[in-house]
Amino acid sequence: MYCWRRTDNQFFQREIKFIKFMAVCPVCTIALSGGVGLCRYLGIDDLISGVWIGALLFSLFLWTIDWLNRRKIKFLFRKPLIFAFWYGLTIFPLVKIGIIGHPKNQFLGIDKLIFGIFSGTFVFLISILFESYLRKRNQGKAYFRFQKVLIPIFLLLLLSLVYFKIC
């Protein structure tokens, strides 16, 4: 996986540096899958379910990119297309069957599930970057066991609790 950042070397010149980071571990992906299933089964609010769905979708996106990289499969607009594929594959059927789009199921004027999906994606991305920062700060070693799993799960649980208190 590659993330980019811009650095200014000269006054008007910008260059893109690629920073390599690994995809999310399989244990984390399985934990997210279990969280999604449990939320829907227990009838938890769509805002909270969306957090876990968004994290799962972003995890699938990262795994797909990693899988393509290992097989050296490259094509134009690969990352945006794969992102749109996974999110579209999830959101469009939910719109078709009426889960997304109900006028009384909104949070801040946006459908709760959509809001949850994109806020979960954002928090999951932040948690991956934060874990990577902590690992880099400790010379490539984790501060504690299962750090790569526990940090994203903890931050997603924290966001879920915030949404639980709000709703």
PDB file of C-alpha atoms in Angstrom:
ATOM      1  CA  MET A   1       0.000   0.000   0.000  1.00  0.00           C
ATOM      2  CA  TYR A   2       1.156   3.475  -0.705  1.00  0.00           C
ATOM      3  CA  CYS A   3       0.086   6.700   0.877  1.00  0.00           C
ATOM      4  CA  TRP A   4       1.350   9.999  -0.432  1.00  0.00           C
ATOM      5  CA  ARG A   5       2.364  13.288   1.048  1.00  0.00           C
ATOM      6  CA  ARG A   6       3.592  16.449  -0.602  1.00  0.00           C
ATOM      7  CA  THR A   7       6.855  18.065   0.378  1.00  0.00           C
ATOM      8  CA  ASP A   8       8.146  21.434  -0.805  1.00  0.00           C
ATOM      9  CA  ASN A   9      11.737  21.205  -2.049  1.00  0.00           C
ATOM     10  CA  GLN A  10      11.730  24.546  -3.849  1.00  0.00           C
ATOM     11  CA  PHE A  11       9.393  27.510  -3.962  1.00  0.00           C
ATOM     12  CA  PHE A  12       6.996  26.300  -6.722  1.00  0.00           C
ATOM     13  CA  GLN A  13       8.079  22.688  -7.075  1.00  0.00           C
ATOM     14  CA  ARG A  14       6.153  19.915  -5.343  1.00  0.00           C
ATOM     15  CA  GLU A  15       7.098  16.299  -5.346  1.00  0.00           C
ATOM     16  CA  ILE A  16       5.108  13.315  -4.182  1.00  0.00           C
ATOM     17  CA  LYS A  17       6.809  10.893  -1.868  1.00  0.00           C
ATOM     18  CA  PHE A  18       5.372   7.450  -1.438  1.00  0.00           C
ATOM     19  CA  ILE A  19       5.345   5.944   1.997  1.00  0.00           C
ATOM     20  CA  LYS A  20       4.841   2.211   2.178  1.00  0.00           C
ATOM     21  CA  PHE A  21       2.560   0.735   4.806  1.00  0.00           C
ATOM     22  CA  MET A  22       1.039  -2.694   5.162  1.00  0.00           C
ATOM     23  CA  ALA A  23      -2.597  -3.649   4.756  1.00  0.00           C
ATOM     24  CA  VAL A  24      -4.703  -4.449   7.776  1.00  0.00           C
ATOM     25  CA  CYS A  25      -4.094  -7.835   9.374  1.00  0.00           C
ATOM     26  CA  PRO A  26      -6.560 -10.716   8.802  1.00  0.00           C
ATOM     27  CA  VAL A  27      -7.474 -10.928  12.503  1.00  0.00           C
ATOM     28  CA  CYS A  28      -8.655  -7.314  12.412  1.00  0.00           C
ATOM     29  CA  THR A  29     -10.701  -7.963   9.270  1.00  0.00           C
ATOM     30  CA  ILE A  30     -12.367 -10.995  10.889  1.00  0.00           C
ATOM     31  CA  ALA A  31     -13.071  -8.996  14.052  1.00  0.00           C
ATOM     32  CA  LEU A  32     -14.702  -6.255  11.941  1.00  0.00           C
ATOM     33  CA  SER A  33     -16.810  -8.836  10.105  1.00  0.00           C
ATOM     34  CA  GLY A  34     -18.014 -10.209  13.419  1.00  0.00           C
ATOM     35  CA  GLY A  35     -18.833  -6.687  14.605  1.00  0.00           C
ATOM     36  CA  VAL A  36     -20.972  -5.995  11.537  1.00  0.00           C
ATOM     37  CA  GLY A  37     -22.903  -9.240  11.870  1.00  0.00           C
ATOM     38  CA  LEU A  38     -23.446  -8.750  15.577  1.00  0.00           C
ATOM     39  CA  CYS A  39     -24.727  -5.179  15.131  1.00  0.00           C
ATOM     40  CA  ARG A  40     -27.335  -6.193  12.570  1.00  0.00           C
ATOM     41  CA  TYR A  41     -28.377  -9.271  14.561  1.00  0.00           C
ATOM     42  CA  LEU A  42     -28.856  -7.328  17.805  1.00  0.00           C
ATOM     43  CA  GLY A  43     -30.781  -4.527  16.117  1.00  0.00           C
ATOM     44  CA  ILE A  44     -28.250  -1.846  16.973  1.00  0.00           C
ATOM     45  CA  ASP A  45     -28.804   1.604  15.439  1.00  0.00           C
ATOM     46  CA  ASP A  46     -27.748   2.045  11.803  1.00  0.00           C
ATOM     47  CA  LEU A  47     -25.298   4.789  12.755  1.00  0.00           C
ATOM     48  CA  ILE A  48     -23.306   2.336  14.872  1.00  0.00           C
ATOM     49  CA  SER A  49     -23.663  -0.501  12.359  1.00  0.00           C
ATOM     50  CA  GLY A  50     -22.404   1.863   9.674  1.00  0.00           C
ATOM     51  CA  VAL A  51     -19.204   2.510  11.625  1.00  0.00           C
ATOM     52  CA  TRP A  52     -18.318  -1.183  11.489  1.00  0.00           C
ATOM     53  CA  ILE A  53     -19.479  -1.612   7.901  1.00  0.00           C
ATOM     54  CA  GLY A  54     -17.302   1.327   6.839  1.00  0.00           C
ATOM     55  CA  ALA A  55     -14.275  -0.102   8.615  1.00  0.00           C
ATOM     56  CA  LEU A  56     -14.875  -3.497   7.018  1.00  0.00           C
ATOM     57  CA  LEU A  57     -15.208  -1.966   3.557  1.00  0.00           C
ATOM     58  CA  PHE A  58     -11.999   0.006   3.957  1.00  0.00           C
ATOM     59  CA  SER A  59     -10.260  -3.156   5.142  1.00  0.00           C
ATOM     60  CA  LEU A  60     -11.504  -4.993   2.056  1.00  0.00           C
ATOM     61  CA  PHE A  61     -10.273  -2.110  -0.100  1.00  0.00           C
ATOM     62  CA  LEU A  62      -6.783  -2.337   1.448  1.00  0.00           C
ATOM     63  CA  TRP A  63      -6.679  -6.110   1.079  1.00  0.00           C
ATOM     64  CA  THR A  64      -7.722  -5.906  -2.574  1.00  0.00           C
ATOM     65  CA  ILE A  65      -5.022  -3.324  -3.339  1.00  0.00           C
ATOM     66  CA  ASP A  66      -2.457  -5.467  -1.536  1.00  0.00           C
ATOM     67  CA  TRP A  67      -3.598  -8.565  -3.468  1.00  0.00           C
ATOM     68  CA  LEU A  68      -3.277  -6.717  -6.782  1.00  0.00           C
ATOM     69  CA  ASN A  69       0.154  -5.400  -5.814  1.00  0.00           C
ATOM     70  CA  ARG A  70       1.424  -8.894  -5.005  1.00  0.00           C
ATOM     71  CA  ARG A  71       0.289 -10.102  -8.428  1.00  0.00           C
ATOM     72  CA  LYS A  72       1.691  -6.968 -10.103  1.00  0.00           C
ATOM     73  CA  ILE A  73      -1.704  -6.074 -11.567  1.00  0.00           C
ATOM     74  CA  LYS A  74      -1.803  -2.373 -12.324  1.00  0.00           C
ATOM     75  CA  PHE A  75      -4.335  -0.296 -14.230  1.00  0.00           C
ATOM     76  CA  LEU A  76      -5.363   3.328 -14.482  1.00  0.00           C
ATOM     77  CA  PHE A  77      -7.307   4.718 -11.493  1.00  0.00           C
ATOM     78  CA  ARG A  78      -6.964   1.379  -9.690  1.00  0.00           C
ATOM     79  CA  LYS A  79      -7.426   2.676  -6.144  1.00  0.00           C
ATOM     80  CA  PRO A  80     -10.440   4.935  -6.775  1.00  0.00           C
ATOM     81  CA  LEU A  81     -12.117   2.232  -8.886  1.00  0.00           C
ATOM     82  CA  ILE A  82     -11.637  -0.454  -6.245  1.00  0.00           C
ATOM     83  CA  PHE A  83     -12.815   1.927  -3.525  1.00  0.00           C
ATOM     84  CA  ALA A  84     -15.936   2.732  -5.574  1.00  0.00           C
ATOM     85  CA  PHE A  85     -16.443  -0.973  -6.331  1.00  0.00           C
ATOM     86  CA  TRP A  86     -16.519  -2.119  -2.679  1.00  0.00           C
ATOM     87  CA  TYR A  87     -18.566   0.822  -1.417  1.00  0.00           C
ATOM     88  CA  GLY A  88     -20.939   0.682  -4.392  1.00  0.00           C
ATOM     89  CA  LEU A  89     -21.328  -3.086  -4.022  1.00  0.00           C
ATOM     90  CA  THR A  90     -22.496  -2.479  -0.466  1.00  0.00           C
ATOM     91  CA  ILE A  91     -24.441   0.779  -0.668  1.00  0.00           C
ATOM     92  CA  PHE A  92     -26.444   0.318  -3.896  1.00  0.00           C
ATOM     93  CA  PRO A  93     -28.194  -2.900  -2.810  1.00  0.00           C
ATOM     94  CA  LEU A  94     -29.021  -1.294   0.538  1.00  0.00           C
ATOM     95  CA  VAL A  95     -30.603   1.625  -1.340  1.00  0.00           C
ATOM     96  CA  LYS A  96     -32.528  -0.766  -3.595  1.00  0.00           C
ATOM     97  CA  ILE A  97     -34.083  -2.716  -0.709  1.00  0.00           C
ATOM     98  CA  GLY A  98     -34.913   0.461   1.209  1.00  0.00           C
ATOM     99  CA  ILE A  99     -32.526   0.267   4.153  1.00  0.00           C
ATOM    100  CA  ILE A 100     -30.760   3.433   3.003  1.00  0.00           C
ATOM    101  CA  GLY A 101     -32.912   6.403   2.082  1.00  0.00           C
ATOM    102  CA  HIS A 102     -35.697   6.281   4.665  1.00  0.00           C
ATOM    103  CA  PRO A 103     -36.592   9.908   5.507  1.00  0.00           C
ATOM    104  CA  LYS A 104     -36.823   9.285   9.279  1.00  0.00           C
ATOM    105  CA  ASN A 105     -33.501   7.458   9.466  1.00  0.00           C
ATOM    106  CA  GLN A 106     -31.226  10.503   9.269  1.00  0.00           C
ATOM    107  CA  PHE A 107     -28.435  12.028  11.312  1.00  0.00           C
ATOM    108  CA  LEU A 108     -27.426  15.640  10.546  1.00  0.00           C
ATOM    109  CA  GLY A 109     -29.491  15.458   7.352  1.00  0.00           C
ATOM    110  CA  ILE A 110     -27.640  12.392   6.028  1.00  0.00           C
ATOM    111  CA  ASP A 111     -28.826   8.796   6.142  1.00  0.00           C
ATOM    112  CA  LYS A 112     -27.539   7.178   9.339  1.00  0.00           C
ATOM    113  CA  LEU A 113     -26.017   4.190   7.602  1.00  0.00           C
ATOM    114  CA  ILE A 114     -24.191   6.342   5.022  1.00  0.00           C
ATOM    115  CA  PHE A 115     -22.941   8.706   7.738  1.00  0.00           C
ATOM    116  CA  GLY A 116     -21.799   5.748   9.833  1.00  0.00           C
ATOM    117  CA  ILE A 117     -20.067   4.068   6.902  1.00  0.00           C
ATOM    118  CA  PHE A 118     -17.991   7.102   5.995  1.00  0.00           C
ATOM    119  CA  SER A 119     -17.226   8.111   9.590  1.00  0.00           C
ATOM    120  CA  GLY A 120     -16.187   4.503  10.313  1.00  0.00           C
ATOM    121  CA  THR A 121     -13.968   4.534   7.236  1.00  0.00           C
ATOM    122  CA  PHE A 122     -12.359   7.787   8.357  1.00  0.00           C
ATOM    123  CA  VAL A 123     -11.747   6.607  11.937  1.00  0.00           C
ATOM    124  CA  PHE A 124     -10.383   3.283  10.668  1.00  0.00           C
ATOM    125  CA  LEU A 125      -7.966   5.114   8.353  1.00  0.00           C
ATOM    126  CA  ILE A 126      -6.871   7.387  11.218  1.00  0.00           C
ATOM    127  CA  SER A 127      -6.345   4.358  13.465  1.00  0.00           C
ATOM    128  CA  ILE A 128      -4.159   2.652  10.841  1.00  0.00           C
ATOM    129  CA  LEU A 129      -2.064   5.797  10.431  1.00  0.00           C
ATOM    130  CA  PHE A 130      -1.819   6.219  14.214  1.00  0.00           C
ATOM    131  CA  GLU A 131      -0.684   2.605  14.663  1.00  0.00           C
ATOM    132  CA  SER A 132       1.875   3.051  11.910  1.00  0.00           C
ATOM    133  CA  TYR A 133       3.135   6.227  13.601  1.00  0.00           C
ATOM    134  CA  LEU A 134       3.471   4.445  16.957  1.00  0.00           C
ATOM    135  CA  ARG A 135       5.330   1.542  15.356  1.00  0.00           C
ATOM    136  CA  LYS A 136       7.698   3.911  13.517  1.00  0.00           C
ATOM    137  CA  ARG A 137       8.314   5.830  16.738  1.00  0.00           C
ATOM    138  CA  ASN A 138       9.331   2.582  18.481  1.00  0.00           C
ATOM    139  CA  GLN A 139      11.867   1.526  15.786  1.00  0.00           C
ATOM    140  CA  GLY A 140       9.392  -0.704  13.935  1.00  0.00           C
ATOM    141  CA  LYS A 141       8.248  -2.629  17.007  1.00  0.00           C
ATOM    142  CA  ALA A 142       4.834  -2.674  18.636  1.00  0.00           C
ATOM    143  CA  TYR A 143       4.429  -1.189  22.108  1.00  0.00           C
ATOM    144  CA  PHE A 144       2.149  -4.056  23.134  1.00  0.00           C
ATOM    145  CA  ARG A 145       0.896  -7.360  21.759  1.00  0.00           C
ATOM    146  CA  PHE A 146      -1.771  -7.187  19.074  1.00  0.00           C
ATOM    147  CA  GLN A 147      -1.290  -3.421  18.774  1.00  0.00           C
ATOM    148  CA  LYS A 148      -2.222  -3.514  15.080  1.00  0.00           C
ATOM    149  CA  VAL A 149      -5.564  -5.115  15.964  1.00  0.00           C
ATOM    150  CA  LEU A 150      -6.400  -3.407  19.235  1.00  0.00           C
ATOM    151  CA  ILE A 151      -5.865   0.235  18.207  1.00  0.00           C
ATOM    152  CA  PRO A 152      -8.389   0.176  15.311  1.00  0.00           C
ATOM    153  CA  ILE A 153     -10.888  -1.868  17.336  1.00  0.00           C
ATOM    154  CA  PHE A 154     -10.552   0.485  20.322  1.00  0.00           C
ATOM    155  CA  LEU A 155     -11.057   3.622  18.228  1.00  0.00           C
ATOM    156  CA  LEU A 156     -14.048   2.086  16.438  1.00  0.00           C
ATOM    157  CA  LEU A 157     -15.560   1.071  19.781  1.00  0.00           C
ATOM    158  CA  LEU A 158     -14.971   4.599  21.057  1.00  0.00           C
ATOM    159  CA  LEU A 159     -16.771   6.078  18.035  1.00  0.00           C
ATOM    160  CA  SER A 160     -19.587   3.552  18.495  1.00  0.00           C
ATOM    161  CA  LEU A 161     -19.984   4.600  22.134  1.00  0.00           C
ATOM    162  CA  VAL A 162     -20.083   8.278  21.138  1.00  0.00           C
ATOM    163  CA  TYR A 163     -22.826   7.528  18.592  1.00  0.00           C
ATOM    164  CA  PHE A 164     -24.659   5.388  21.161  1.00  0.00           C
ATOM    165  CA  LYS A 165     -24.742   8.323  23.588  1.00  0.00           C
ATOM    166  CA  ILE A 166     -25.868  10.728  20.835  1.00  0.00           C
ATOM    167  CA  CYS A 167     -28.665   8.519  19.518  1.00  0.00           C
TER     168      CYS A 167
END
